[in-house]
């Protein structure tokens, strides 16, 4: 079904006539005292025409046909057009929404999206640094799929690189078999660290590690076997974590998958004059076609702009992260033909991706896929420094998730001393993991955020438990009424809405289909978090103001439908953030 926003936008476009290519947009009003929706189209049109925006607004309103939906639109401020919806229109819209399987989310033009996220490195434990990429990427994938896009998720794991020289040597000389069996990743981490120390103090060890790397790269059977075993053990760890989190990947190709194409990639870049030799290495320099400020191959110091080339082959002939990413892009565009590729990594990789995208545009200018680097800030401890354990180590993801579930279990036990243990454990998983995910997705992704157990597990404020609790309370109403929860989708009553709190709730519900498609414009699931919080608040106000079960008909069934639809939107919205809902808590 169509959203109110898009109905108003098309009516407005019809009234505005020829806009000279200016898009007519309408958005939900920030301040609902002056209306429910607002447009600044009159101001936009007035500028090139050198006209008075309020006069343009008056002209548009004279042509505008919205009597079926709104009161007469009003002009505010410098020329905003404000729309106030009529109760009858809201009631009709809500009746359609309540019956809609898709909860009012309209179809959008379908695209093919590749989402490259999580991407941990082999032989290392997943840690707190992976949570943002993992949760953001998963949420974008869920939203993309729900909107009807074809989504391919790819875990670009770090399974190749110079560290495998040390790892192979460490495996042969330092490995403890029983430790490996007990906790493979910790043992791999241990041998890597130890080997690294040895290499630092002993040049002979460093040579030996290099020799192991050369053997691995040349396809030596023993080293390939060790390398494969390290990948297998790491994948077991990754899979355990992903399955706890309800995350799946369509592909896990990994960096090594692209090795067969690296030489050709570099050769082609050289042949086309995109890469050239510099101090024995092969580099891409600025082509000086754009503004210096936007040029990723230039850097400014006190003497002005100087070259900051991207390396695609080191002096020793080895390829690097950029070479692999170029081959990956080429492979994805050949095999998947995406409309957009989304890379979710931390902000420190911004230069890498700007250079990568620029090289790609020069290398394959005909491929039109949109390339998006969705970057994020760091997770900080309550002291404002990078989040660490008490002993100063990086926080392992598995430990973090365990702690989340433990802490949630305590909260649940306090609130429900009589709940059976098994049920409590199940609910604690949903609450604990949900709290961590939500706290991570809520802040604007480009900022840092402070990790606070207390805040994220609170039942008050903009948290997952608050939203889950709103859902649980609605479910309790239905239990009390003895109504099966699948039944409230199709009430046979005529809707009768009369209270302001009811209409406010309907307006919020109607915005689900407006907010959701906008999230992929700038890859910001936090818009969904904020929407769900506003919805839960609107429900709360409705619940305070309007009795549900004690109301007479037809208010009672209308309010049950309002409640049921709110529960469905809350559950769907949370699901799109990768968060579950319990039936009790
Ligand atoms: N493994 C990389 C890291 O840990 C992230 C990979 C991101 N994806 C990519 N195609 N470069 O930083």
Coordinates of C-alpha atoms and ligand atoms in Angstrom, one line a residue:
X1 CA 0.0 0.0 0.0
X2 CA 1.0 3.6 -0.6
X3 CA 2.3 5.7 2.3
X4 CA 0.6 9.0 3.3
X5 CA 3.9 10.7 2.5
X6 CA 4.0 9.5 -1.1
X7 CA 0.3 10.2 -1.7
X8 CA 0.8 13.8 -0.5
X9 CA 4.0 14.1 -2.6
X10 CA 2.3 13.0 -5.8
X11 CA -0.7 15.3 -5.2
X12 CA 1.7 18.1 -4.5
X13 CA 3.7 17.4 -7.6
X14 CA 0.5 17.5 -9.7
X15 CA -0.4 20.9 -8.2
X16 CA 3.1 22.3 -8.6
X17 CA 3.2 21.5 -12.3
X18 CA 6.6 21.8 -14.0
X19 CA 9.2 22.0 -11.3
X20 CA 12.2 22.0 -13.7
X21 CA 13.5 18.8 -12.3
X22 CA 13.2 19.7 -8.6
X23 CA 11.9 16.7 -6.7
X24 CA 8.8 17.3 -4.7
X25 CA 9.3 15.9 -1.2
X26 CA 7.1 15.8 1.8
X27 CA 8.2 14.7 5.2
X28 CA 6.6 13.9 8.6
X29 CA 6.5 17.2 10.6
X30 CA 9.0 17.5 13.4
X31 CA 6.7 19.7 15.4
X32 CA 3.2 18.3 15.2
X33 CA 1.6 21.4 16.6
X34 CA 1.5 22.9 13.1
X35 CA 0.6 19.8 11.1
X36 CA 1.4 16.2 10.4
X37 CA 3.4 16.6 7.2
X38 CA 5.4 19.4 5.7
X39 CA 6.9 20.3 2.4
X40 CA 9.4 23.0 1.4
X41 CA 8.8 22.7 -2.3
X42 CA 7.5 26.3 -2.5
X43 CA 10.8 27.6 -1.2
X44 CA 12.8 25.4 -3.6
X45 CA 10.7 26.5 -6.6
X46 CA 10.8 30.2 -5.6
X47 CA 14.6 30.4 -5.6
X48 CA 15.3 29.9 -9.3
X49 CA 12.1 31.9 -10.2
X50 CA 13.2 34.7 -7.9
X51 CA 9.6 34.7 -6.6
X52 CA 8.2 35.1 -3.1
X53 CA 8.0 31.6 -1.6
X54 CA 4.8 32.3 0.3
X55 CA 3.2 33.5 -3.0
X56 CA 4.4 30.3 -4.7
X57 CA 2.9 28.3 -1.8
X58 CA -0.4 30.0 -2.2
X59 CA -0.5 29.2 -6.0
X60 CA 0.3 25.6 -5.3
X61 CA -2.4 25.3 -2.6
X62 CA -4.9 26.8 -5.0
X63 CA -4.3 23.9 -7.4
X64 CA -3.9 21.2 -4.7
X65 CA -6.6 18.5 -4.3
X66 CA -6.3 16.9 -0.9
X67 CA -9.7 17.5 0.7
X68 CA -10.2 13.8 1.1
X69 CA -7.1 13.6 3.3
X70 CA -6.4 16.9 5.0
X71 CA -7.7 20.1 6.3
X72 CA -6.9 23.1 4.1
X73 CA -3.1 23.2 4.0
X74 CA -1.5 26.1 5.8
X75 CA 1.5 28.2 4.9
X76 CA 4.1 28.6 7.7
X77 CA 7.3 30.5 8.2
X78 CA 9.2 31.4 5.0
X79 CA 6.9 29.3 2.9
X80 CA 6.5 25.8 4.3
X81 CA 3.3 24.0 3.4
X82 CA 1.8 22.2 6.3
X83 CA -0.7 19.3 6.1
X84 CA -3.0 18.2 8.9
X85 CA -4.7 14.8 8.3
X86 CA -8.4 14.4 8.7
X87 CA -9.6 11.8 11.3
X88 CA -11.6 9.9 8.7
X89 CA -8.6 9.7 6.4
X90 CA -6.4 8.4 9.3
X91 CA -9.0 5.9 10.2
X92 CA -9.3 4.6 6.7
X93 CA -5.5 4.4 6.3
X94 CA -5.2 2.5 9.6
X95 CA -7.8 0.0 8.5
X96 CA -5.8 -0.8 5.4
X97 CA -2.5 -0.9 7.4
X98 CA -3.9 -3.3 10.0
X99 CA -4.9 -5.7 7.2
X100 CA -1.6 -5.3 5.3
X101 CA 0.9 -8.2 5.6
X102 CA 3.7 -5.8 4.9
X103 CA 2.6 -3.3 7.6
X104 CA 2.3 -0.5 5.2
X105 CA 5.8 -0.8 3.8
X106 CA 5.4 0.0 0.0
X107 CA 7.2 -1.8 -2.8
X108 CA 10.4 -0.1 -3.9
X109 CA 12.4 -0.5 -7.1
X110 CA 14.3 -3.7 -6.7
X111 CA 18.1 -3.7 -6.7
X112 CA 20.9 -6.2 -6.3
X113 CA 23.0 -5.5 -3.2
X114 CA 26.2 -7.0 -2.1
X115 CA 26.9 -6.4 1.6
X116 CA 30.5 -7.1 2.7
X117 CA 30.5 -7.1 6.5
X118 CA 32.0 -8.6 9.7
X119 CA 35.1 -10.0 7.9
X120 CA 37.2 -11.1 10.9
X121 CA 40.7 -12.5 10.5
X122 CA 41.7 -16.1 10.7
X123 CA 43.6 -17.4 13.7
X124 CA 42.4 -14.5 15.9
X125 CA 39.4 -14.4 18.3
X126 CA 36.5 -12.2 17.2
X127 CA 36.5 -9.2 19.5
X128 CA 34.6 -6.1 20.4
X129 CA 36.0 -4.4 17.3
X130 CA 33.9 -6.7 15.1
X131 CA 30.5 -6.0 16.7
X132 CA 29.6 -2.9 14.8
X133 CA 30.4 -4.2 11.4
X134 CA 28.6 -7.4 12.2
X135 CA 25.4 -5.8 13.6
X136 CA 25.2 -3.0 11.1
X137 CA 25.8 -5.3 8.1
X138 CA 23.3 -7.8 9.3
X139 CA 20.7 -5.2 9.9
X140 CA 21.2 -3.6 6.5
X141 CA 20.9 -7.1 4.9
X142 CA 17.6 -7.8 6.8
X143 CA 16.2 -4.4 5.8
X144 CA 17.3 -4.8 2.2
X145 CA 15.6 -8.2 2.0
X146 CA 12.4 -7.0 3.6
X147 CA 12.2 -4.2 1.1
X148 CA 12.4 -6.8 -1.7
X149 CA 16.0 -6.3 -2.8
X150 CA 18.2 -9.2 -3.8
X151 CA 20.8 -9.2 -1.1
X152 CA 24.1 -11.2 -1.2
X153 CA 26.0 -11.1 2.0
X154 CA 29.7 -11.9 1.8
X155 CA 32.1 -12.4 4.8
X156 CA 35.4 -11.3 3.4
X157 CA 37.5 -13.0 6.0
X158 CA 41.2 -12.2 6.3
X159 CA 42.6 -15.6 5.5
X160 CA 45.8 -14.6 3.7
X161 CA 48.8 -12.4 4.4
X162 CA 52.3 -12.3 5.9
X163 CA 51.1 -13.4 9.3
X164 CA 50.8 -17.0 8.0
X165 CA 54.5 -17.3 7.7
X166 CA 54.8 -16.9 11.5
X167 CA 51.7 -19.0 12.1
X168 CA 53.1 -21.9 10.0
X169 CA 56.5 -21.7 11.8
X170 CA 54.8 -21.4 15.2
X171 CA 52.5 -24.3 14.4
X172 CA 55.6 -26.5 13.6
X173 CA 57.7 -25.5 16.6
X174 CA 55.4 -24.1 19.4
X175 CA 52.0 -25.8 19.1
X176 CA 50.6 -27.7 22.1
X177 CA 48.2 -30.3 20.6
X178 CA 46.0 -30.6 23.8
X179 CA 45.7 -26.8 24.1
X180 CA 44.7 -26.7 20.4
X181 CA 42.0 -29.2 21.0
X182 CA 40.7 -27.4 24.1
X183 CA 40.6 -23.9 22.7
X184 CA 42.0 -23.7 19.2
X185 CA 41.8 -19.9 18.7
X186 CA 43.5 -19.1 22.0
X187 CA 46.3 -21.5 21.1
X188 CA 46.6 -20.0 17.6
X189 CA 46.7 -16.6 19.2
X190 CA 49.4 -17.8 21.7
X191 CA 51.7 -19.3 19.0
X192 CA 51.3 -16.2 16.9
X193 CA 52.2 -13.8 19.7
X194 CA 55.2 -16.0 20.9
X195 CA 56.5 -16.4 17.4
X196 CA 56.2 -12.7 16.7
X197 CA 58.3 -12.0 19.9
X198 CA 60.9 -14.4 18.8
X199 CA 61.1 -12.9 15.3
X200 CA 61.6 -9.5 16.9
X201 CA 64.6 -10.5 18.9
X202 CA 66.1 -13.2 16.6
X203 CA 66.8 -12.4 12.9
X204 CA 67.2 -16.2 12.2
X205 CA 63.6 -16.7 13.4
X206 CA 62.4 -13.9 11.1
X207 CA 64.2 -15.6 8.2
X208 CA 62.6 -18.9 9.1
X209 CA 59.1 -17.3 9.2
X210 CA 59.7 -15.7 5.8
X211 CA 60.8 -19.0 4.4
X212 CA 57.6 -20.6 5.6
X213 CA 55.6 -17.9 4.0
X214 CA 57.4 -18.3 0.7
X215 CA 56.7 -22.1 0.9
X216 CA 53.0 -21.5 1.6
X217 CA 52.7 -19.1 -1.3
X218 CA 54.5 -21.5 -3.6
X219 CA 51.9 -24.2 -2.7
X220 CA 53.9 -26.4 -0.4
X221 CA 51.7 -29.2 0.7
X222 CA 52.5 -29.3 4.3
X223 CA 52.0 -25.5 4.8
X224 CA 48.9 -25.5 2.8
X225 CA 47.5 -28.2 5.0
X226 CA 48.4 -26.2 8.2
X227 CA 46.8 -23.1 6.7
X228 CA 43.6 -24.9 5.7
X229 CA 43.4 -26.4 9.2
X230 CA 43.7 -22.9 10.8
X231 CA 40.9 -21.6 8.5
X232 CA 38.7 -24.5 9.4
X233 CA 39.3 -24.0 13.2
X234 CA 38.6 -20.3 12.9
X235 CA 35.5 -20.9 10.9
X236 CA 34.1 -23.1 13.6
X237 CA 34.6 -20.2 16.0
X238 CA 33.0 -17.7 13.6
X239 CA 30.0 -20.0 13.0
X240 CA 29.4 -20.5 16.7
X241 CA 29.2 -16.7 17.2
X242 CA 27.1 -16.1 14.1
X243 CA 24.6 -18.7 15.0
X244 CA 24.2 -17.3 18.5
X245 CA 23.6 -13.9 16.9
X246 CA 21.2 -15.3 14.2
X247 CA 23.5 -14.1 11.4
X248 CA 24.1 -15.9 8.2
X249 CA 26.2 -15.3 5.1
X250 CA 25.4 -16.2 1.6
X251 CA 29.1 -16.3 0.8
X252 CA 32.3 -16.6 2.8
X253 CA 34.9 -16.3 0.0
X254 CA 37.7 -14.7 2.0
X255 CA 40.8 -12.9 0.7
X256 CA 42.6 -16.0 -0.4
X257 CA 39.8 -16.8 -2.9
X258 CA 41.0 -14.0 -5.1
X259 CA 44.7 -15.1 -5.3
X260 CA 44.4 -16.5 -8.8
X261 CA 43.5 -13.1 -10.2
X262 CA 46.0 -10.9 -8.4
X263 CA 48.8 -11.0 -11.0
X264 CA 46.4 -10.3 -13.9
X265 CA 44.8 -7.4 -11.9
X266 CA 48.2 -5.7 -11.4
X267 CA 49.3 -6.4 -15.0
X268 CA 46.1 -4.9 -16.4
X269 CA 46.4 -1.8 -14.2
X270 CA 50.0 -1.4 -15.5
X271 CA 49.0 -2.0 -19.1
X272 CA 46.3 0.6 -18.9
X273 CA 48.7 3.1 -17.4
X274 CA 46.8 3.3 -14.1
X275 CA 49.6 1.8 -12.0
X276 CA 53.3 2.6 -12.5
X277 CA 56.6 1.7 -10.9
X278 CA 57.9 3.8 -8.0
X279 CA 60.9 2.6 -5.9
X280 CA 60.4 -0.9 -7.2
X281 CA 56.8 -1.0 -6.1
X282 CA 53.7 -0.6 -8.3
X283 CA 51.5 2.4 -7.4
X284 CA 48.5 4.3 -8.5
X285 CA 49.0 8.1 -8.4
X286 CA 46.5 10.9 -8.8
X287 CA 45.3 11.5 -12.3
X288 CA 44.8 15.1 -11.4
X289 CA 41.3 15.2 -12.8
X290 CA 39.4 16.3 -9.7
X291 CA 39.6 18.9 -7.0
X292 CA 42.7 18.4 -4.8
X293 CA 40.6 18.3 -1.6
X294 CA 38.6 15.4 -2.9
X295 CA 41.6 13.5 -4.4
X296 CA 42.4 10.4 -2.4
X297 CA 45.9 10.2 -3.9
X298 CA 47.0 13.6 -2.6
X299 CA 47.8 14.7 0.9
X300 CA 48.5 18.2 2.2
X301 CA 51.4 19.2 4.4
X302 CA 53.0 22.6 5.1
X303 CA 54.5 22.7 1.6
X304 CA 51.2 22.0 -0.2
X305 CA 49.7 19.0 -1.9
X306 CA 51.9 16.0 -2.4
X307 CA 51.4 12.5 -3.8
X308 CA 49.9 9.8 -1.6
X309 CA 49.9 6.9 -4.0
X310 CA 48.0 3.6 -3.4
X311 CA 50.3 0.6 -3.4
X312 CA 49.0 -2.4 -5.5
X313 CA 52.2 -4.4 -5.5
X314 CA 55.0 -4.2 -3.0
X315 CA 58.7 -4.0 -4.0
X316 CA 59.1 -7.7 -3.2
X317 CA 56.4 -8.6 -5.7
X318 CA 53.7 -9.3 -3.1
X319 CA 50.2 -8.1 -3.5
X320 CA 48.3 -6.4 -0.7
X321 CA 44.9 -5.6 0.7
X322 CA 44.1 -3.1 -2.1
X323 CA 45.1 -5.6 -4.8
X324 CA 42.8 -8.2 -3.3
X325 CA 39.9 -5.7 -3.0
X326 CA 40.3 -4.8 -6.6
X327 CA 40.2 -8.4 -7.7
X328 CA 37.2 -8.9 -5.4
X329 CA 35.4 -6.0 -7.0
X330 CA 36.1 -7.3 -10.4
X331 CA 34.8 -10.8 -9.4
X332 CA 31.7 -9.4 -7.8
X333 CA 30.8 -7.3 -10.7
X334 CA 31.3 -10.2 -13.1
X335 CA 29.5 -12.8 -11.1
X336 CA 26.8 -10.9 -9.2
X337 CA 26.3 -7.7 -11.3
X338 CA 25.3 -5.7 -8.2
X339 CA 23.6 -2.3 -8.3
X340 CA 25.4 -1.5 -5.1
X341 CA 28.2 -2.9 -3.0
X342 CA 28.2 -1.9 0.6
X343 CA 31.4 -2.3 2.7
X344 CA 30.9 -2.1 6.5
X345 CA 34.2 -1.4 8.3
X346 CA 35.5 1.0 10.8
X347 CA 36.4 4.6 10.0
X348 CA 40.1 4.0 9.9
X349 CA 39.7 2.3 6.5
X350 CA 38.2 5.4 4.8
X351 CA 41.3 6.3 2.8
X352 CA 41.6 2.7 1.7
X353 CA 38.1 2.6 0.3
X354 CA 38.3 6.1 -1.3
X355 CA 41.4 5.0 -3.1
X356 CA 39.9 1.6 -4.0
X357 CA 36.8 3.1 -5.5
X358 CA 38.8 5.7 -7.4
X359 CA 41.1 3.1 -8.9
X360 CA 38.1 1.0 -9.8
X361 CA 36.4 3.9 -11.6
X362 CA 39.6 4.4 -13.7
X363 CA 40.1 0.7 -14.3
X364 CA 36.5 -0.3 -15.2
X365 CA 34.6 3.0 -16.0
X366 CA 31.8 1.2 -17.7
X367 CA 30.7 -0.7 -14.5
X368 CA 28.1 1.5 -12.9
X369 CA 27.6 -0.2 -9.5
X370 CA 27.3 2.3 -6.6
X371 CA 30.1 1.7 -4.1
X372 CA 29.4 2.6 -0.5
X373 CA 31.8 2.6 2.4
X374 CA 29.6 2.4 5.5
X375 CA 32.0 3.3 8.2
X376 CA 31.6 3.6 11.9
X377 CA 33.4 4.9 15.0
X378 CA 34.8 3.0 18.0
X379 CA 33.3 1.4 21.1
X380 CA 34.6 3.1 24.2
X381 CA 34.7 2.1 27.8
X382 CA 33.0 4.2 30.5
X383 CA 36.4 6.0 30.9
X384 CA 36.1 7.2 27.3
X385 CA 39.0 5.1 26.2
X386 CA 38.8 2.1 23.8
X387 CA 36.7 -0.6 25.5
X388 CA 39.0 -3.1 27.2
X389 CA 38.8 -5.8 29.9
X390 CA 39.8 -4.9 33.4
X391 CA 43.3 -6.3 32.7
X392 CA 43.6 -4.1 29.7
X393 CA 43.1 -6.8 27.0
X394 CA 40.7 -6.5 24.0
X395 CA 37.3 -7.8 24.9
X396 CA 36.5 -11.1 23.1
X397 CA 33.2 -11.2 21.5
X398 CA 32.2 -14.5 22.9
X399 CA 32.9 -13.3 26.5
X400 CA 31.0 -10.1 25.8
X401 CA 27.9 -12.1 24.6
X402 CA 28.2 -14.4 27.6
X403 CA 28.2 -11.5 30.0
X404 CA 25.2 -9.9 28.2
X405 CA 23.2 -13.0 28.7
X406 CA 24.3 -13.4 32.4
X407 CA 23.4 -9.9 33.2
X408 CA 20.1 -10.1 31.5
X409 CA 19.4 -13.4 33.4
X410 CA 19.9 -11.5 36.7
X411 CA 17.5 -8.7 35.7
X412 CA 14.9 -11.2 34.6
X413 CA 15.3 -13.2 37.8
X414 CA 14.7 -10.1 39.9
X415 CA 11.6 -9.2 38.0
X416 CA 10.2 -12.7 37.9
X417 CA 11.4 -14.8 40.9
X418 CA 8.9 -17.5 40.1
X419 CA 9.7 -18.0 36.4
X420 CA 11.0 -21.5 35.6
X421 CA 14.8 -21.6 35.0
X422 CA 14.6 -22.9 31.4
X423 CA 12.3 -20.1 30.4
X424 CA 14.4 -17.5 32.1
X425 CA 17.5 -18.7 30.2
X426 CA 15.7 -18.5 26.9
X427 CA 14.4 -15.0 27.7
X428 CA 17.9 -13.9 29.0
X429 CA 19.4 -14.7 25.6
X430 CA 16.8 -12.6 23.7
X431 CA 17.1 -9.7 26.2
X432 CA 20.9 -9.8 26.6
X433 CA 21.9 -10.1 22.9
X434 CA 19.2 -7.7 21.9
X435 CA 20.5 -5.1 24.4
X436 CA 24.0 -5.3 23.0
X437 CA 22.8 -5.1 19.4
X438 CA 20.5 -2.2 20.0
X439 CA 23.0 -0.2 22.0
X440 CA 25.4 -0.6 19.1
X441 CA 22.9 0.3 16.3
X442 CA 21.2 3.2 18.1
X443 CA 24.0 5.9 18.0
X444 CA 24.9 7.6 14.8
X445 CA 27.3 5.1 13.4
X446 CA 30.0 7.7 12.5
X447 CA 30.5 8.6 16.2
X448 CA 32.1 6.7 19.0
X449 CA 29.9 5.4 21.7
X450 CA 30.3 4.4 25.3
X451 CA 29.6 0.8 26.1
X452 CA 27.4 0.7 29.3
X453 CA 25.8 -2.5 30.6
X454 CA 23.6 -0.5 32.9
X455 CA 22.2 1.7 30.2
X456 CA 21.7 -0.9 27.6
X457 CA 19.9 -3.3 30.0
X458 CA 17.6 -0.7 31.4
X459 CA 13.9 -1.1 31.0
X460 CA 13.6 2.7 30.8
X461 CA 14.8 4.9 28.0
X462 CA 15.8 4.2 24.4
X463 CA 16.8 0.6 24.8
X464 CA 16.0 -2.8 23.5
X465 CA 14.4 -4.0 26.8
X466 CA 12.1 -1.0 26.7
X467 CA 10.9 -1.9 23.2
X468 CA 10.7 -5.6 24.0
X469 CA 8.7 -4.7 27.1
X470 CA 6.2 -2.6 25.1
X471 CA 5.7 -5.7 22.9
X472 CA 5.3 -8.0 26.0
X473 CA 2.7 -5.7 27.6
X474 CA 0.6 -5.8 24.4
X475 CA 0.8 -9.5 24.3
X476 CA -0.3 -9.7 27.9
X477 CA -3.4 -7.7 27.0
X478 CA -4.3 -10.3 24.4
X479 CA -3.7 -13.1 26.8
X480 CA -5.9 -11.5 29.3
X481 CA -8.6 -11.0 26.7
X482 CA -8.3 -14.6 25.8
X483 CA -7.8 -13.7 22.2
X484 CA -5.4 -15.7 20.0
X485 CA -2.7 -13.4 18.8
X486 CA -3.1 -14.3 15.1
X487 CA -6.8 -13.2 15.4
X488 CA -6.2 -9.5 16.0
X489 CA -5.1 -9.0 12.4
X490 CA -8.6 -9.3 11.1
X491 CA -11.1 -7.7 13.5
X492 CA -14.6 -7.7 12.1
X493 CA -15.4 -4.3 13.7
X494 CA -15.7 -1.1 11.9
X495 CA -12.9 1.1 13.2
X496 CA -14.0 3.8 15.6
X497 CA -11.1 6.1 16.6
X498 CA -11.9 9.3 18.5
X499 CA -9.1 10.1 21.0
X500 CA -6.1 12.2 20.2
X501 CA -3.8 9.5 21.6
X502 CA -5.4 7.0 19.2
X503 CA -4.8 9.2 16.2
X504 CA -1.2 10.0 17.3
X505 CA -0.5 6.2 17.4
X506 CA -2.0 5.7 14.0
X507 CA 0.2 8.5 12.6
X508 CA 3.3 6.8 14.1
X509 CA 2.2 3.4 12.7
X510 CA 1.8 4.9 9.3
X511 CA 5.4 6.2 9.3
X512 CA 6.9 2.7 9.4
X513 CA 6.6 2.4 5.7
X514 CA 8.1 5.9 5.3
X515 CA 11.1 5.4 7.5
X516 CA 12.1 1.9 6.4
X517 CA 13.0 2.6 2.7
X518 CA 14.9 5.7 3.7
X519 CA 17.4 3.7 5.8
X520 CA 19.2 2.3 2.8
X521 CA 19.7 5.8 1.4
X522 CA 22.5 6.5 3.8
X523 CA 22.8 3.1 5.5
X524 CA 21.6 4.2 8.9
X525 CA 19.6 1.6 10.9
X526 CA 19.6 4.1 13.8
X527 CA 16.7 5.7 12.0
X528 CA 14.8 2.5 12.6
X529 CA 15.8 2.5 16.3
X530 CA 14.6 6.0 16.8
X531 CA 11.3 5.3 15.0
X532 CA 10.6 2.2 17.2
X533 CA 11.3 4.3 20.3
X534 CA 8.8 6.9 19.2
X535 CA 6.3 4.3 18.4
X536 CA 6.7 2.7 21.8
X537 CA 6.2 6.1 23.4
X538 CA 3.1 6.8 21.3
X539 CA 1.8 3.5 22.4
X540 CA 2.6 4.2 26.0
X541 CA 0.6 7.5 25.9
X542 CA -2.3 5.8 24.2
X543 CA -2.3 3.1 26.8
X544 CA -2.3 5.7 29.6
X545 CA -5.2 7.6 28.0
X546 CA -7.4 4.9 26.6
X547 CA -8.6 1.8 28.4
X548 CA -8.5 -1.2 26.0
X549 CA -10.3 -4.2 27.5
X550 CA -12.6 -2.2 29.7
X551 CA -13.8 0.0 26.8
X552 CA -17.2 -0.6 25.2
X553 CA -17.5 -1.6 21.6
X554 CA -16.6 -0.5 19.0
X555 CA -13.7 1.2 20.8
X556 CA -12.6 -2.0 22.4
X557 CA -11.9 -3.9 19.2
X558 CA -10.4 -0.8 17.5
X559 CA -8.0 -0.4 20.4
X560 CA -7.2 -4.1 20.3
X561 CA -6.4 -3.8 16.7
X562 CA -4.3 -0.7 17.4
X563 CA -2.4 -2.6 20.1
X564 CA -2.0 -5.7 17.9
X565 CA -0.7 -3.7 15.0
X566 CA 1.8 -1.9 17.2
X567 CA 3.0 -5.2 18.5
X568 CA 3.5 -6.5 14.9
X569 CA 5.4 -3.3 13.9
X570 CA 7.6 -3.5 17.1
X571 CA 8.4 -7.2 16.5
X572 CA 9.1 -6.6 12.8
X573 CA 11.2 -3.5 13.4
X574 CA 13.3 -5.3 16.0
X575 CA 13.6 -8.4 13.8
X576 CA 15.1 -6.1 11.1
X577 CA 17.7 -5.0 13.7
X578 CA 18.4 -8.6 14.3
X579 CA 16.7 -8.5 17.7
X580 CA 14.0 -11.0 19.0
X581 CA 11.0 -10.5 21.2
X582 CA 10.1 -12.7 24.2
X583 CA 6.5 -13.4 25.1
X584 CA 7.1 -12.6 28.7
X585 CA 10.0 -10.8 30.5
Ligands
LIG1 N1 39.4 -8.2 7.4 C1 39.3 -6.8 7.3 C2 39.7 -6.2 8.7 O1 39.6 -6.9 9.7 C3 38.0 -6.2 6.9 C4 37.6 -6.5 5.5 C5 36.6 -5.6 4.9 N2 36.2 -5.9 3.6 C6 36.9 -5.6 2.5 N3 36.4 -6.0 1.3 N4 38.0 -5.0 2.5 O2 39.9 -5.0 8.8

